[in-house]
Coordinates of C-alpha atoms in Angstrom, one line a residue:
Chain A
X769 CA -22.2 50.6 -11.8
X770 CA -22.7 47.4 -10.8
X771 CA -20.5 46.1 -7.9
X772 CA -18.3 43.2 -9.2
X773 CA -19.0 40.0 -7.5
X774 CA -16.2 38.6 -4.9
X775 CA -18.2 35.6 -4.4
X776 CA -20.2 32.3 -6.0
X777 CA -22.6 29.8 -4.7
X778 CA -22.3 27.0 -5.7
X779 CA -24.5 24.4 -6.5
X780 CA -23.2 20.2 -5.4
X781 CA -24.7 17.2 -6.2
X782 CA -27.2 18.2 -8.7
X783 CA -28.3 20.9 -6.8
X784 CA -28.5 19.2 -3.0
X785 CA -26.4 21.2 -1.4
X786 CA -24.5 24.6 -2.4
X787 CA -21.2 26.1 -1.6
X788 CA -20.5 30.1 -0.6
X789 CA -17.1 30.4 -2.0
X790 CA -14.8 33.3 -2.6
X791 CA -14.4 34.1 -6.9
X792 CA -11.1 35.3 -8.3
X793 CA -9.3 34.4 -5.1
X794 CA -9.4 31.6 -2.6
X795 CA -9.1 27.9 -3.6
X796 CA -12.7 27.3 -5.1
X797 CA -13.8 23.9 -4.8
X798 CA -14.9 21.3 -8.0
X799 CA -15.0 17.5 -7.8
X800 CA -11.8 17.4 -6.3
X801 CA -13.5 17.6 -3.2
X802 CA -16.8 15.2 -4.5
X803 CA -14.4 12.4 -4.8
X804 CA -12.6 13.1 -1.9
X805 CA -15.5 13.0 -0.2
X806 CA -17.5 9.9 -1.7
X807 CA -14.4 7.8 -0.3
X808 CA -15.8 8.3 3.0
X809 CA -19.1 5.1 3.9
X810 CA -19.4 3.6 7.0
X811 CA -21.9 0.8 8.1
X812 CA -21.8 2.4 11.5
X813 CA -24.1 5.0 12.2
X814 CA -23.3 7.9 13.3
X815 CA -19.6 8.7 12.5
X816 CA -17.5 11.5 13.3
X817 CA -15.6 13.0 10.7
X818 CA -13.0 15.4 10.3
X819 CA -12.0 17.5 7.5
X820 CA -8.5 19.2 7.7
X821 CA -8.1 22.1 5.5
X822 CA -11.8 22.5 4.5
X823 CA -11.3 25.3 2.7
X824 CA -15.2 26.5 2.3
X825 CA -16.3 23.5 3.3
X826 CA -17.5 21.3 0.2
X827 CA -16.5 17.9 0.6
X828 CA -16.9 18.3 4.5
X829 CA -20.5 18.8 2.9
X830 CA -20.6 16.6 0.3
X831 CA -20.3 13.5 3.3
X832 CA -23.1 15.1 5.9
X833 CA -25.1 15.8 3.1
X834 CA -25.4 11.9 1.6
X835 CA -24.6 9.7 4.8
X836 CA -27.4 11.0 7.2
X837 CA -25.3 9.9 10.8
X838 CA -22.4 11.7 9.7
X839 CA -21.3 14.9 11.9
X840 CA -18.5 16.6 10.2
X841 CA -15.9 19.5 11.5
X842 CA -14.9 21.2 9.1
X843 CA -11.0 22.2 10.2
X844 CA -9.4 25.5 8.4
X845 CA -6.9 27.9 9.5
X846 CA -8.0 31.2 7.0
X847 CA -10.4 33.4 9.2
X848 CA -11.9 34.1 5.3
X849 CA -12.4 30.6 4.2
X850 CA -13.7 29.0 7.6
X851 CA -16.1 32.8 7.0
X852 CA -17.6 30.7 3.7
X853 CA -18.3 27.9 5.2
X854 CA -19.8 29.1 8.3
X855 CA -21.8 30.9 6.0
X856 CA -22.6 28.0 4.1
X857 CA -24.2 26.4 6.8
X858 CA -26.8 29.4 7.0
X859 CA -28.2 28.8 3.7
X860 CA -31.5 27.1 3.5
X861 CA -31.2 25.0 0.9
X862 CA -28.1 23.2 4.0
X863 CA -30.9 23.0 6.3
X864 CA -31.3 19.3 6.0
X865 CA -27.6 18.7 7.5
X866 CA -26.4 21.6 8.8
X867 CA -26.9 21.0 12.4
X868 CA -24.4 18.4 11.8
X869 CA -22.2 20.1 10.7
X870 CA -19.8 22.5 12.4
X871 CA -16.6 24.6 11.4
X872 CA -12.9 24.3 13.8
X873 CA -11.0 27.8 12.4
X874 CA -7.9 25.5 13.8
X875 CA -4.0 25.2 11.9
X876 CA -4.2 21.4 11.1
X877 CA -0.4 21.3 12.2
X878 CA -1.0 22.2 15.7
X879 CA 0.3 19.3 17.8
X880 CA 0.0 17.3 20.9
X881 CA -1.9 19.3 23.7
X882 CA -2.0 23.1 22.2
X883 CA -3.7 20.5 19.3
X884 CA -6.3 18.9 21.9
X885 CA -7.3 22.3 23.5
X886 CA -7.8 23.8 20.4
X887 CA -10.7 21.2 20.0
X888 CA -8.9 18.1 17.7
X889 CA -8.9 15.6 21.1
X890 CA -7.0 12.0 20.6
X891 CA -9.4 9.0 18.8
X892 CA -12.4 11.0 18.8
X893 CA -13.2 10.3 14.7
X894 CA -13.8 8.0 12.8
X895 CA -12.6 9.5 9.2
X896 CA -10.9 11.7 8.6
X897 CA -10.2 13.7 5.4
X898 CA -7.8 15.7 3.0
X899 CA -7.8 17.9 0.1
X900 CA -3.8 19.0 0.5
X901 CA -3.1 22.0 -1.0
X902 CA -1.3 21.3 -3.9
X903 CA 2.4 21.8 -4.4
X904 CA 2.9 22.1 -8.3
X905 CA 5.3 24.8 -9.8
X906 CA 2.4 26.5 -11.9
X907 CA 0.3 26.9 -8.9
X908 CA 3.1 29.0 -7.1
X909 CA 2.5 30.8 -9.7
X910 CA -0.1 32.5 -9.3
X911 CA 0.0 35.9 -7.8
X912 CA -3.2 35.5 -5.7
X913 CA -2.2 35.0 -1.7
X914 CA -4.9 33.5 -0.9
X915 CA -4.9 30.5 -3.6
X916 CA -1.4 30.5 -3.2
X917 CA -2.1 29.5 0.2
X918 CA -4.4 26.6 -0.1
X919 CA -2.0 25.3 -3.4
X920 CA 1.9 25.8 -1.7
X921 CA 2.2 22.5 0.1
X922 CA 5.7 23.0 1.2
X923 CA 8.3 19.9 1.7
X924 CA 7.1 17.8 4.4
X925 CA 3.3 19.1 5.1
X926 CA 2.2 15.6 4.2
X927 CA 4.0 14.7 6.8
X928 CA 2.2 16.7 9.6
X929 CA -0.6 16.7 7.8
X930 CA -1.4 13.1 8.1
X931 CA 0.3 13.1 11.8
X932 CA -2.6 15.1 12.6
X933 CA -5.0 13.0 11.2
X934 CA -3.9 9.7 12.8
X935 CA -3.6 11.2 16.2
X936 CA -6.9 12.3 16.3
X937 CA -8.6 9.1 14.5
X938 CA -10.0 6.3 16.8
X939 CA -7.8 3.2 16.2
X940 CA -8.8 1.5 12.2
X941 CA -10.4 4.6 11.4
X942 CA -9.8 5.4 7.8
X943 CA -7.7 8.4 6.1
X944 CA -9.0 9.5 3.4
X945 CA -7.2 12.0 0.6
X946 CA -6.6 13.3 -2.9
X947 CA -3.8 14.7 -4.1
X948 CA -1.5 14.8 -7.8
X949 CA -0.1 11.5 -8.6
X950 CA 3.9 12.7 -8.0
X951 CA 2.8 13.0 -4.7
X952 CA 2.7 8.8 -4.2
X953 CA 5.3 8.8 -2.6
X954 CA 5.6 11.6 0.0
X955 CA 1.7 10.3 1.1
X956 CA 3.1 6.6 1.4
X957 CA 6.0 7.9 3.4
X958 CA 4.1 9.8 5.5
X959 CA 1.4 7.2 6.3
X960 CA 4.6 5.4 7.1
X961 CA 4.1 3.0 10.7
X962 CA 0.7 5.0 11.1
X963 CA -1.2 3.8 8.5
X964 CA -1.8 0.5 6.5
X965 CA -3.7 -1.2 4.4
X966 CA -3.3 2.0 1.7
X967 CA -5.2 1.2 -1.5
X968 CA -4.9 4.2 -4.2
X969 CA -7.1 4.4 -7.1
X970 CA -5.2 6.6 -9.9
X971 CA -7.9 8.6 -11.6
X972 CA -7.1 8.9 -15.7
X973 CA -8.9 11.8 -17.8
X974 CA -9.5 9.2 -20.6
X975 CA -8.6 6.1 -21.6
X976 CA -4.5 6.5 -22.7
X977 CA -3.7 9.4 -21.1
X978 CA -1.6 9.7 -18.0
X979 CA -3.7 10.0 -13.6
X980 CA -4.5 13.4 -12.9
X981 CA -5.1 12.0 -9.6
X982 CA -4.8 9.6 -6.9
X983 CA -7.6 8.8 -4.7
X984 CA -5.9 7.4 -1.2
X985 CA -6.9 5.7 2.2
X986 CA -5.9 3.3 4.4
X987 CA -6.9 2.4 8.0
X988 CA -4.6 3.8 11.5
X989 CA -2.3 1.3 12.9
X990 CA -3.0 -1.8 9.9
X991 CA -0.8 -3.7 8.6
X992 CA -2.0 -4.5 5.3
X993 CA 0.2 -3.9 2.5
X994 CA -0.5 -1.5 0.0
X995 CA -2.6 -1.9 -3.3
X996 CA -3.2 -0.1 -6.6
X997 CA -6.7 -0.3 -7.7
X998 CA -8.3 -0.4 -11.1
X999 CA -8.3 3.4 -12.1
X1000 CA -11.2 5.4 -12.2
X1001 CA -11.3 6.9 -15.9
X1002 CA -13.4 9.8 -16.1
X1003 CA -14.7 10.5 -19.7
X1004 CA -15.1 6.5 -21.4
X1005 CA -16.1 8.4 -24.7
X1006 CA -16.3 12.0 -25.9
X1007 CA -17.3 14.2 -23.1
X1008 CA -19.8 12.2 -21.4
X1009 CA -18.5 11.2 -17.7
X1010 CA -18.4 7.9 -16.9
X1011 CA -21.8 7.0 -15.1
X1012 CA -19.8 5.8 -12.5
X1013 CA -18.2 9.0 -12.0
X1014 CA -20.1 10.8 -12.4
X1015 CA -22.2 8.8 -9.4
X1016 CA -19.6 9.6 -6.9
X1017 CA -18.8 13.0 -8.5
X1018 CA -23.1 13.8 -7.1
X1019 CA -23.1 12.1 -4.1
X1020 CA -25.3 8.6 -5.5
X1021 CA -22.8 6.4 -4.6
X1022 CA -19.5 5.8 -2.4
X1023 CA -16.3 4.7 -3.7
X1024 CA -15.7 1.9 -1.1
X1025 CA -12.3 -0.2 -0.2
X1026 CA -12.0 -3.8 -0.6
Chain B
X512 CA 16.0 -45.6 -13.1
X513 CA 15.2 -42.3 -15.2
X514 CA 17.2 -39.1 -14.0
X515 CA 15.0 -36.3 -13.0
X516 CA 15.1 -33.0 -14.7
X517 CA 16.9 -30.6 -13.6
X518 CA 16.5 -27.8 -15.7
X519 CA 14.5 -27.0 -18.6
X520 CA 15.1 -25.1 -21.9
X521 CA 12.2 -22.6 -22.0
X522 CA 11.7 -20.9 -25.3
X523 CA 10.6 -17.3 -25.7
X524 CA 9.2 -14.5 -27.9
X525 CA 7.6 -17.5 -29.4
X526 CA 10.8 -19.4 -29.9
X527 CA 12.9 -17.0 -30.8
X528 CA 15.5 -17.4 -28.2
X529 CA 15.9 -19.8 -25.7
X530 CA 16.8 -20.2 -22.0
X531 CA 18.0 -22.8 -19.8
X532 CA 16.8 -22.5 -16.2
X533 CA 17.5 -24.9 -13.1
X534 CA 13.5 -26.2 -12.3
X535 CA 12.2 -26.6 -9.2
X536 CA 15.0 -24.2 -7.4
X537 CA 16.0 -20.6 -8.3
X538 CA 14.0 -17.9 -9.4
X539 CA 12.6 -19.1 -12.8
X540 CA 11.8 -16.2 -15.7
X541 CA 9.2 -15.6 -17.4
X542 CA 6.5 -13.1 -18.1
X543 CA 7.8 -10.0 -15.7
X544 CA 11.6 -10.3 -17.7
X545 CA 9.3 -9.8 -20.2
X546 CA 7.9 -6.8 -20.1
X547 CA 10.7 -5.7 -18.0
X548 CA 12.5 -6.2 -21.6
X549 CA 10.4 -4.2 -23.2
X550 CA 11.0 -1.6 -22.1
X551 CA 13.7 -0.4 -24.0
X552 CA 13.9 1.1 -26.7
X553 CA 16.0 3.7 -28.2
X554 CA 16.4 5.7 -31.2
X555 CA 20.7 5.8 -31.0
X556 CA 21.9 2.2 -32.0
X557 CA 24.7 0.9 -31.1
X558 CA 23.4 1.0 -27.2
X559 CA 24.4 -0.3 -24.4
X560 CA 22.8 -2.6 -21.7
X561 CA 23.0 -3.6 -18.5
X562 CA 20.8 -6.2 -16.7
X563 CA 21.4 -6.0 -13.0
X564 CA 20.6 -9.5 -10.9
X565 CA 20.0 -11.0 -14.7
X566 CA 19.6 -14.5 -12.6
X567 CA 19.5 -17.2 -16.1
X568 CA 18.9 -13.8 -18.2
X569 CA 16.3 -14.1 -19.7
X570 CA 14.7 -9.8 -20.0
X571 CA 18.6 -8.7 -21.0
X572 CA 19.0 -11.8 -23.2
X573 CA 14.6 -10.5 -24.7
X574 CA 16.4 -6.7 -25.4
X575 CA 19.5 -8.7 -26.9
X576 CA 17.3 -10.5 -29.5
X577 CA 14.7 -7.7 -30.3
X578 CA 17.3 -4.6 -30.7
X579 CA 20.0 -5.9 -33.4
X580 CA 22.3 -2.9 -32.1
X581 CA 21.7 -3.7 -28.5
X582 CA 25.1 -5.0 -26.0
X583 CA 23.7 -6.6 -22.8
X584 CA 25.9 -6.8 -20.3
X585 CA 24.5 -9.8 -17.8
X586 CA 25.3 -9.2 -14.2
X587 CA 24.9 -12.1 -11.3
X588 CA 26.2 -12.6 -8.3
X589 CA 25.5 -16.1 -8.2
X590 CA 27.1 -19.0 -10.3
X591 CA 24.9 -21.2 -10.9
X592 CA 23.2 -18.7 -12.1
X593 CA 25.8 -17.0 -14.2
X594 CA 26.2 -20.6 -15.3
X595 CA 22.9 -21.4 -16.9
X596 CA 22.8 -17.4 -18.3
X597 CA 26.4 -18.8 -20.1
X598 CA 25.3 -22.6 -21.1
X599 CA 22.3 -20.5 -22.7
X600 CA 23.9 -17.8 -24.8
X601 CA 25.9 -21.4 -26.1
X602 CA 22.2 -22.7 -27.7
X603 CA 22.2 -22.7 -31.4
X604 CA 18.7 -21.3 -31.0
X605 CA 20.3 -18.3 -29.4
X606 CA 23.5 -17.8 -32.0
X607 CA 21.7 -14.6 -34.0
X608 CA 22.9 -12.3 -30.6
X609 CA 24.9 -14.2 -28.6
X610 CA 28.1 -12.1 -29.6
X611 CA 26.7 -9.3 -28.5
X612 CA 25.2 -10.5 -24.6
X613 CA 28.4 -11.3 -21.9
X614 CA 28.5 -12.6 -18.3
X615 CA 29.3 -10.7 -15.7
X616 CA 29.9 -12.3 -12.6
X617 CA 29.3 -9.0 -9.6
X618 CA 27.5 -8.7 -7.0
X619 CA 25.2 -5.0 -7.9
X620 CA 25.7 -4.0 -4.6
X621 CA 29.6 -2.8 -5.2
X622 CA 30.5 0.4 -4.9
X623 CA 32.9 2.7 -5.6
X624 CA 36.4 1.5 -6.9
X625 CA 35.6 -2.2 -5.8
X626 CA 32.6 -2.2 -9.0
X627 CA 34.8 0.2 -11.3
X628 CA 37.1 -2.5 -11.0
X629 CA 34.8 -5.8 -11.2
X630 CA 34.1 -4.5 -14.6
X631 CA 31.3 -1.8 -13.7
X632 CA 32.8 1.4 -15.3
X633 CA 31.0 4.8 -14.4
X634 CA 28.8 6.0 -16.8
X635 CA 28.9 3.8 -19.2
X636 CA 25.7 2.5 -19.7
X637 CA 22.4 4.4 -21.9
X638 CA 20.0 1.6 -20.2
X639 CA 20.2 -0.1 -16.8
X640 CA 17.5 -3.0 -16.3
X641 CA 16.2 -5.2 -13.2
X642 CA 13.8 -7.4 -11.9
X643 CA 14.9 -7.3 -8.1
X644 CA 14.1 -9.6 -6.0
X645 CA 10.5 -8.7 -4.6
X646 CA 10.2 -8.5 -0.7
X647 CA 7.1 -10.6 -0.4
X648 CA 6.3 -13.0 2.6
X649 CA 5.0 -15.9 1.1
X650 CA 8.0 -15.7 -1.0
X651 CA 10.5 -15.5 2.2
X652 CA 9.4 -19.3 3.0
X653 CA 10.7 -20.6 0.3
X654 CA 12.7 -23.8 1.7
X655 CA 15.0 -23.5 -1.2
X656 CA 17.9 -20.9 -0.9
X657 CA 18.4 -19.6 -4.2
X658 CA 15.2 -19.5 -4.3
X659 CA 15.2 -16.8 -1.6
X660 CA 17.8 -15.2 -2.4
X661 CA 16.6 -14.2 -5.8
X662 CA 12.8 -13.7 -3.6
X663 CA 14.2 -11.9 -0.9
X664 CA 14.8 -8.5 -1.0
X665 CA 15.9 -6.6 1.8
X666 CA 15.1 -3.4 3.5
X667 CA 17.6 -1.2 1.3
X668 CA 18.6 -3.1 -1.7
X669 CA 16.6 -1.1 -4.0
X670 CA 18.2 1.8 -2.6
X671 CA 21.6 -0.1 -3.5
X672 CA 20.3 -1.7 -6.6
X673 CA 19.6 1.9 -7.8
X674 CA 22.7 3.6 -6.7
X675 CA 24.6 1.2 -9.2
X676 CA 22.5 1.9 -11.8
X677 CA 22.4 5.1 -11.3
X678 CA 26.2 5.8 -10.9
X679 CA 27.0 3.2 -14.1
X680 CA 24.5 4.2 -16.3
X681 CA 25.0 7.5 -18.9
X682 CA 23.6 10.9 -18.1
X683 CA 20.4 10.8 -19.7
X684 CA 20.1 7.1 -19.8
X685 CA 17.3 5.4 -18.0
X686 CA 17.1 3.0 -15.7
X687 CA 14.1 0.0 -16.2
X688 CA 12.7 -2.1 -13.7
X689 CA 9.7 -3.6 -12.8
X690 CA 8.5 -4.4 -9.2
X691 CA 5.3 -5.6 -6.7
X692 CA 2.5 -2.2 -5.9
X693 CA 3.7 -2.3 -2.7
X694 CA 7.4 -0.9 -3.4
X695 CA 7.0 1.7 -5.1
X696 CA 7.3 4.3 -2.8
X697 CA 10.7 2.4 -1.9
X698 CA 11.3 3.1 -5.6
X699 CA 10.9 6.4 -5.5
X700 CA 12.7 7.0 -3.0
X701 CA 15.2 5.2 -3.9
X702 CA 15.9 7.1 -7.1
X703 CA 15.9 10.2 -5.0
X704 CA 17.4 13.1 -7.0
X705 CA 19.8 10.5 -9.3
X706 CA 17.0 9.9 -11.7
X707 CA 13.4 12.1 -12.8
X708 CA 11.2 11.6 -14.8
X709 CA 10.1 8.9 -13.4
X710 CA 7.6 6.9 -15.3
X711 CA 4.9 4.4 -13.8
X712 CA 2.5 1.7 -15.6
X713 CA 0.6 -0.7 -13.2
X714 CA -0.3 -3.6 -14.4
X715 CA -4.0 -5.6 -14.2
X716 CA -4.5 -9.3 -14.4
X717 CA -8.1 -8.2 -15.5
X718 CA -10.3 -4.8 -15.7
X719 CA -11.1 -3.9 -11.9
X720 CA -8.6 -6.3 -10.6
X721 CA -5.9 -4.4 -8.2
X722 CA -2.7 -4.1 -10.1
X723 CA 0.2 -7.0 -9.6
X724 CA 2.9 -5.3 -10.8
X725 CA 4.7 -1.7 -11.6
X726 CA 6.5 -1.3 -15.0
X727 CA 8.7 1.7 -13.8
X728 CA 11.2 4.3 -15.9
X729 CA 13.1 6.9 -14.7
X730 CA 15.9 9.2 -17.0
X731 CA 19.8 9.7 -15.0
X732 CA 19.5 13.5 -13.7
X733 CA 16.2 14.5 -15.5
X734 CA 14.2 16.4 -13.9
X735 CA 11.0 15.6 -14.8
X736 CA 7.9 14.8 -12.7
X737 CA 6.7 11.9 -12.2
X738 CA 3.9 10.4 -14.1
X739 CA 1.7 7.4 -13.8
X740 CA 0.2 6.3 -17.3
X741 CA -2.8 4.3 -18.4
X742 CA -2.5 0.7 -16.8
X743 CA -1.8 -2.5 -19.1
X744 CA -4.6 -4.6 -18.6
X745 CA -3.2 -8.5 -19.1
X746 CA -6.1 -10.0 -20.4
X747 CA -9.1 -7.5 -21.7
X748 CA -11.4 -10.4 -22.6
X749 CA -11.2 -14.3 -20.9
X750 CA -8.2 -16.2 -21.0
X751 CA -7.1 -14.6 -23.6
X752 CA -4.0 -12.3 -23.1
X753 CA -4.7 -8.4 -24.7
X754 CA -2.8 -8.2 -27.2
X755 CA -0.7 -5.4 -26.9
X756 CA 0.1 -7.1 -23.9
X757 CA 0.3 -9.7 -25.7
X758 CA 2.7 -7.7 -28.1
X759 CA 4.9 -6.9 -25.4
X760 CA 6.0 -10.1 -24.3
X761 CA 6.7 -11.3 -27.3
X762 CA 8.8 -9.4 -28.8
X763 CA 7.1 -7.8 -30.8
X764 CA 6.9 -4.4 -29.8
X765 CA 8.2 -1.9 -27.1
X766 CA 6.4 0.1 -24.5
X767 CA 7.8 3.4 -24.9
X768 CA 8.8 6.0 -22.9
X769 CA 5.7 8.9 -23.1

C-alpha cells in the first residue's frame, strides 16, 4: 500500500517560490492570491504588509517574493493552515524572502485591546491585503469543514475584516482585496468613511463575458471618490493568458493604482 | 434686435424624433438618455413604461419611438420641464408615437395613497426607467437652479426613487437606470430586497480609461445574484463611436439582459 498524498508543494511565479497546501481539504490558493498580491506596490521601501486570513500564505509570500523591501505578516486563525504557512517558509526554495515573512495565528475579527495584545498594533501597516472567504451557495455545499470555513463568509464579515484592516493600517495606507462581483456593495459599504479613493477593476474570463472577480483597492482616510477602472480580460484569444494578466499572475509586474 | 434663443429642438435617433429642450437652463438630454432607453426591451407587447424624472422626456420618447407596442408615461415634477415634454409631443415629427406617450406632472418621491391618487398605481408598469439627478460636487456649483434641481441628488434619493419604482412595477418587471460609477453601492443598497438579478455594465470612453457611467437593470422580486457584464467602450479607436454603442444611441438596437 502507498499512503495517499494529503498535501502538495505548489510552485508560484514560475517557480520563484513554493507553497505547501492541503490536498482535498482547506482552501487552495491559485490565481486569486497572485492577483491580490499584484495590487501591492510601493515607492517607499521598506514597507509592512499584513495578509489577513492568509491561509497557507500564498498571497503574502507572493508580495515578499516580488518586493525585496516588503515585510509581511501572515494572519491566520486556523492552526492547521498557519502550520502549512510556517512549513512553506522553511522550504529552501523560499529562503530568499522567508526572513521577511512571519506567521501570526490570530483571528482577524479580534478588536481593540485584545487585537493589539494578539500582535496587531494600531496604525502599523502600509498595506493590508485580504482574500476574504467567499460567500457563495455552491461553496457552502462542500462537506469539507476546513474548506467551508475558508469559503463561507457570513453576512457582515466584510465589515469586520475591513474594520480590522482600517485599524491596523497607517493613515494613507492601502487596502487591497479580491472578491466576487456580487460582494461589491458590501465591500464599498464596509469601506464607509474609513477608506476612500476606492478603485475597482472587474476581471472577465473573456471578452464579452461577465466578470468573475473584482480587484479592489482603497486608501485609509482618503476622500477621493470611487472609480471603476478598465477591466482586465484574462484570455484575450483562445486559452492563452493575456500578457499583462500573465505578468500580474507571475510576479513580473504590479497592478498600480491610478 | 433679435430675441436670444431660449430653447432648442434637438433631433435624436438620427432624426426619428425630436425633443424641445431649454437652452442654458435645466438638464439637457443626450447620450445618457438614449443609452437608458436602450435598456428597455420586451418580448411581450404592448408594455407599459414609466420614465421617472423624465425632464423634457427624451428617454421615454426614445423607448416609444423604437418600440411600437410601448405605452410610456413621463413622470416629471417640474412644471417647466413637463411643459417642454408636452410641447415635444405636439411636434409633427413625433406624431408617429405621440398618442402612446403621456405626461404626468408628479413628484417621484410621493408614496402610498398620495402617489396612487396622483396617477401612479401599484403594480402597473412592465418597465421603469430613470436617469436620476446626479449627485456631484461639480454639478452642484451651477448657479442655474433648474439645472441644480436636475443634478443634485441628495443622500437617500436613490432609495426613494427605487422604492417608488418597485411599488409601481408589476412583479417580474424591469428597473433600468443610468448613473455615475460612484453611486454603485447606493443603487445596489436601494434595490435591496425589492429587486434582484442586478446587471451592471460599465461605460468607458476608451479602452483603458475609467468608467464614466454605469448602466443598471434589475428585476422586481428576483432572487438572482448580481452580475458585472462586459463593459461598453464608446470610442474603440479615434473619435468615432463603436458601432454597437452607436446602434444603442440611435435606437437601432436594444441592450438586452443576459
